Coordinates of C-alpha atoms and ligand atoms in Angstrom, one line a residue:
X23 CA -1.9 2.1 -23.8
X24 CA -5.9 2.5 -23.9
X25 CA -6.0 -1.7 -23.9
X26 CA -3.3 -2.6 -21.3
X27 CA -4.5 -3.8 -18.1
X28 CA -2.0 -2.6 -16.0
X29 CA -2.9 0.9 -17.3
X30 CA -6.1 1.1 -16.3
X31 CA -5.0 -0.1 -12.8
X32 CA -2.8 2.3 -12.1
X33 CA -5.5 4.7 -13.4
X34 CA -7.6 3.7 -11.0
X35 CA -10.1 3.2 -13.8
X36 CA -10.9 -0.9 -13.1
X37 CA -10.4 -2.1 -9.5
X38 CA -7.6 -3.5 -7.8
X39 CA -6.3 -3.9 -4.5
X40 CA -3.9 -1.3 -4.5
X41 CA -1.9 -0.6 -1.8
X42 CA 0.5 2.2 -1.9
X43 CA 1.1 4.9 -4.5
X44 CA 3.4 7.4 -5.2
X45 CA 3.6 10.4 -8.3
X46 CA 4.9 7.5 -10.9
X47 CA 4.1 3.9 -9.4
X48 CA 1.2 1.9 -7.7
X49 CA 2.0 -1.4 -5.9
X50 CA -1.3 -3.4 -5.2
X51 CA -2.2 -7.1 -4.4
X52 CA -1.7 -9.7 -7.4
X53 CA -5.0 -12.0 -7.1
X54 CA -2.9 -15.0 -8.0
X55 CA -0.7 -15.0 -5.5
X56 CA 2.5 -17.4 -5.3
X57 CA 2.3 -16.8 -1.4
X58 CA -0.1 -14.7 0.4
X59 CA 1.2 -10.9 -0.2
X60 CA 2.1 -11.4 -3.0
X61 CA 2.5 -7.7 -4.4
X62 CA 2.8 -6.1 -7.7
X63 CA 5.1 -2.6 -8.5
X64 CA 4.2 -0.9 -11.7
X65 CA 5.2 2.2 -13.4
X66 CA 1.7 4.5 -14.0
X67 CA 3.6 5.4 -17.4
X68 CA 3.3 2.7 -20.0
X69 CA 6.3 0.9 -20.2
X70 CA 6.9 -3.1 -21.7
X71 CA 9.4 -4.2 -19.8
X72 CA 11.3 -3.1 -16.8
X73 CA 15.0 -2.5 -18.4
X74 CA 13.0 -0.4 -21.0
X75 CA 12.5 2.1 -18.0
X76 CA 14.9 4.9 -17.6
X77 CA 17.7 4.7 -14.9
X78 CA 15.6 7.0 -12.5
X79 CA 12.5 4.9 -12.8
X80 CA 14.3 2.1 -12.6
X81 CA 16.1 3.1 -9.3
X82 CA 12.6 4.4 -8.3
X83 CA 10.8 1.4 -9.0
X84 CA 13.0 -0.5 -6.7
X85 CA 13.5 2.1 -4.1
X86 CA 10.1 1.3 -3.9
X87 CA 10.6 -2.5 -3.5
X88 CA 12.8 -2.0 -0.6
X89 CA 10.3 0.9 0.9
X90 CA 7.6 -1.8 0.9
X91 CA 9.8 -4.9 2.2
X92 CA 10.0 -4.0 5.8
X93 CA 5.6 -3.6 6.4
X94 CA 5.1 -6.6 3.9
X95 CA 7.7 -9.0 5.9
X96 CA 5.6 -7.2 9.0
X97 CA 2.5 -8.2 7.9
X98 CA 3.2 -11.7 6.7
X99 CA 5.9 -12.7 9.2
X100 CA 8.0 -13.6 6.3
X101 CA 11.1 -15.0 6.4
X102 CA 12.5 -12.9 3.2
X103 CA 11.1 -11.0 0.7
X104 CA 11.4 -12.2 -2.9
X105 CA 11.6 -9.6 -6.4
X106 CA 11.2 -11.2 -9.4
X107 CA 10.7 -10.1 -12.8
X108 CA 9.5 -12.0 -16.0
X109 CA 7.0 -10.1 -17.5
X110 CA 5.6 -13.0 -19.6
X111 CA 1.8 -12.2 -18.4
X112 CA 1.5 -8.4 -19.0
X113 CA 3.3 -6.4 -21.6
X114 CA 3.9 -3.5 -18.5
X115 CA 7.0 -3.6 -16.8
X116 CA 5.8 -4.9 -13.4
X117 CA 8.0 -6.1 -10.6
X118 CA 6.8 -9.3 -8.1
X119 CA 7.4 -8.9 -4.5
X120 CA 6.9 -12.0 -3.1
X121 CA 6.9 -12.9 0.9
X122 CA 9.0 -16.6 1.4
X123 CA 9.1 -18.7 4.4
X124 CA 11.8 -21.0 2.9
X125 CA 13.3 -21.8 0.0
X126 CA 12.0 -22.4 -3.5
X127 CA 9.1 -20.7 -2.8
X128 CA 9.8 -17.6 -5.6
X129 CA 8.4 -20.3 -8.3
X130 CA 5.6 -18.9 -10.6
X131 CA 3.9 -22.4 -10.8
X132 CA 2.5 -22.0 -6.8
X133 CA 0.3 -18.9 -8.1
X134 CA -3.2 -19.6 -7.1
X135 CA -6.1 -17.6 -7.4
X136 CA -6.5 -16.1 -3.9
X137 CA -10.2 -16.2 -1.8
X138 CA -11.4 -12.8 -2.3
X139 CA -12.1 -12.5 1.7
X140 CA -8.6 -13.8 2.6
X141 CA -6.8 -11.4 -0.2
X142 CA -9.2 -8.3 1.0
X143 CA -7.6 -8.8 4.8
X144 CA -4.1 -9.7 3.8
X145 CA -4.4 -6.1 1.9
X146 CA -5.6 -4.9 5.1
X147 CA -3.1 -6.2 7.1
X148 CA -0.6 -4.6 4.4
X149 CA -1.9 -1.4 4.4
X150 CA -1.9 -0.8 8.1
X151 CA 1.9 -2.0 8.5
X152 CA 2.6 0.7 5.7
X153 CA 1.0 3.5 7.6
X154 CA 2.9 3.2 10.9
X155 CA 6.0 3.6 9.1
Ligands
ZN1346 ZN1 0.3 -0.4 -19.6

């Protein structure tokens, strides 16, 4: 969809902090984050919501969750790592995975708009955990 912002992200045509990709999704760095690491998984395919994906995207899309868990809670030193859907901000199916030191951390109403210098080295932290797998 020419308007949707996740499109163009996964496009690559407006910048984001994006930190893994494969053929049909892009995970980067949501700059609201509810905890620092906060990462987004999106399908490159327009889609509105994540049930409206097809059972192999959908086991794709969280094959990638799990691929991603181990280097997040690596770079983080998170206690768990959170998924959570809602899809109230963007109509593209996108899927939060969320680093938590405790409990009732996976709560949308901590998002903050991260320090651009602090979200650039937590992405870089990311990223190097993900290439020594
Ligand atoms: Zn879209």
């Amino acid at each position: 969809m020419s308007d949707c912002i996740f499109c163009k992200i996964a496009a690559h045509e407006i910048p984001a902090h994006i930190i893994w990709e494969s053929d049909r999704f892009v995970a980067f760095a949501d700059i609201r984050p509810v905890n620092p690491g906060h990462l987004l998984i999106i399908p490159k395919d327009h889609v509105e919501v994540v049930f409206a994906m097809d059972d192999e995207r959908y086991a794709e899309a969280f094959a990638a969750a799990k691929t991603l868990s181990a280097p997040l809670r690596r770079a983080t030193d998170a206690k768990r790592i959170g998924i959570a859907v809602e899809g109230f901000g963007v109509d593209h199916a996108h899927i939060h995975l969320i680093p938590l030191h405790g409990p009732h951390e996976l709560n949308p109403d901590r998002a903050q708009a991260a320090d651009p210098k602090d979200l650039a080295e937590m992405v870089e932290k990311i990223t190097s955990e993900i290439n020594k797998n």
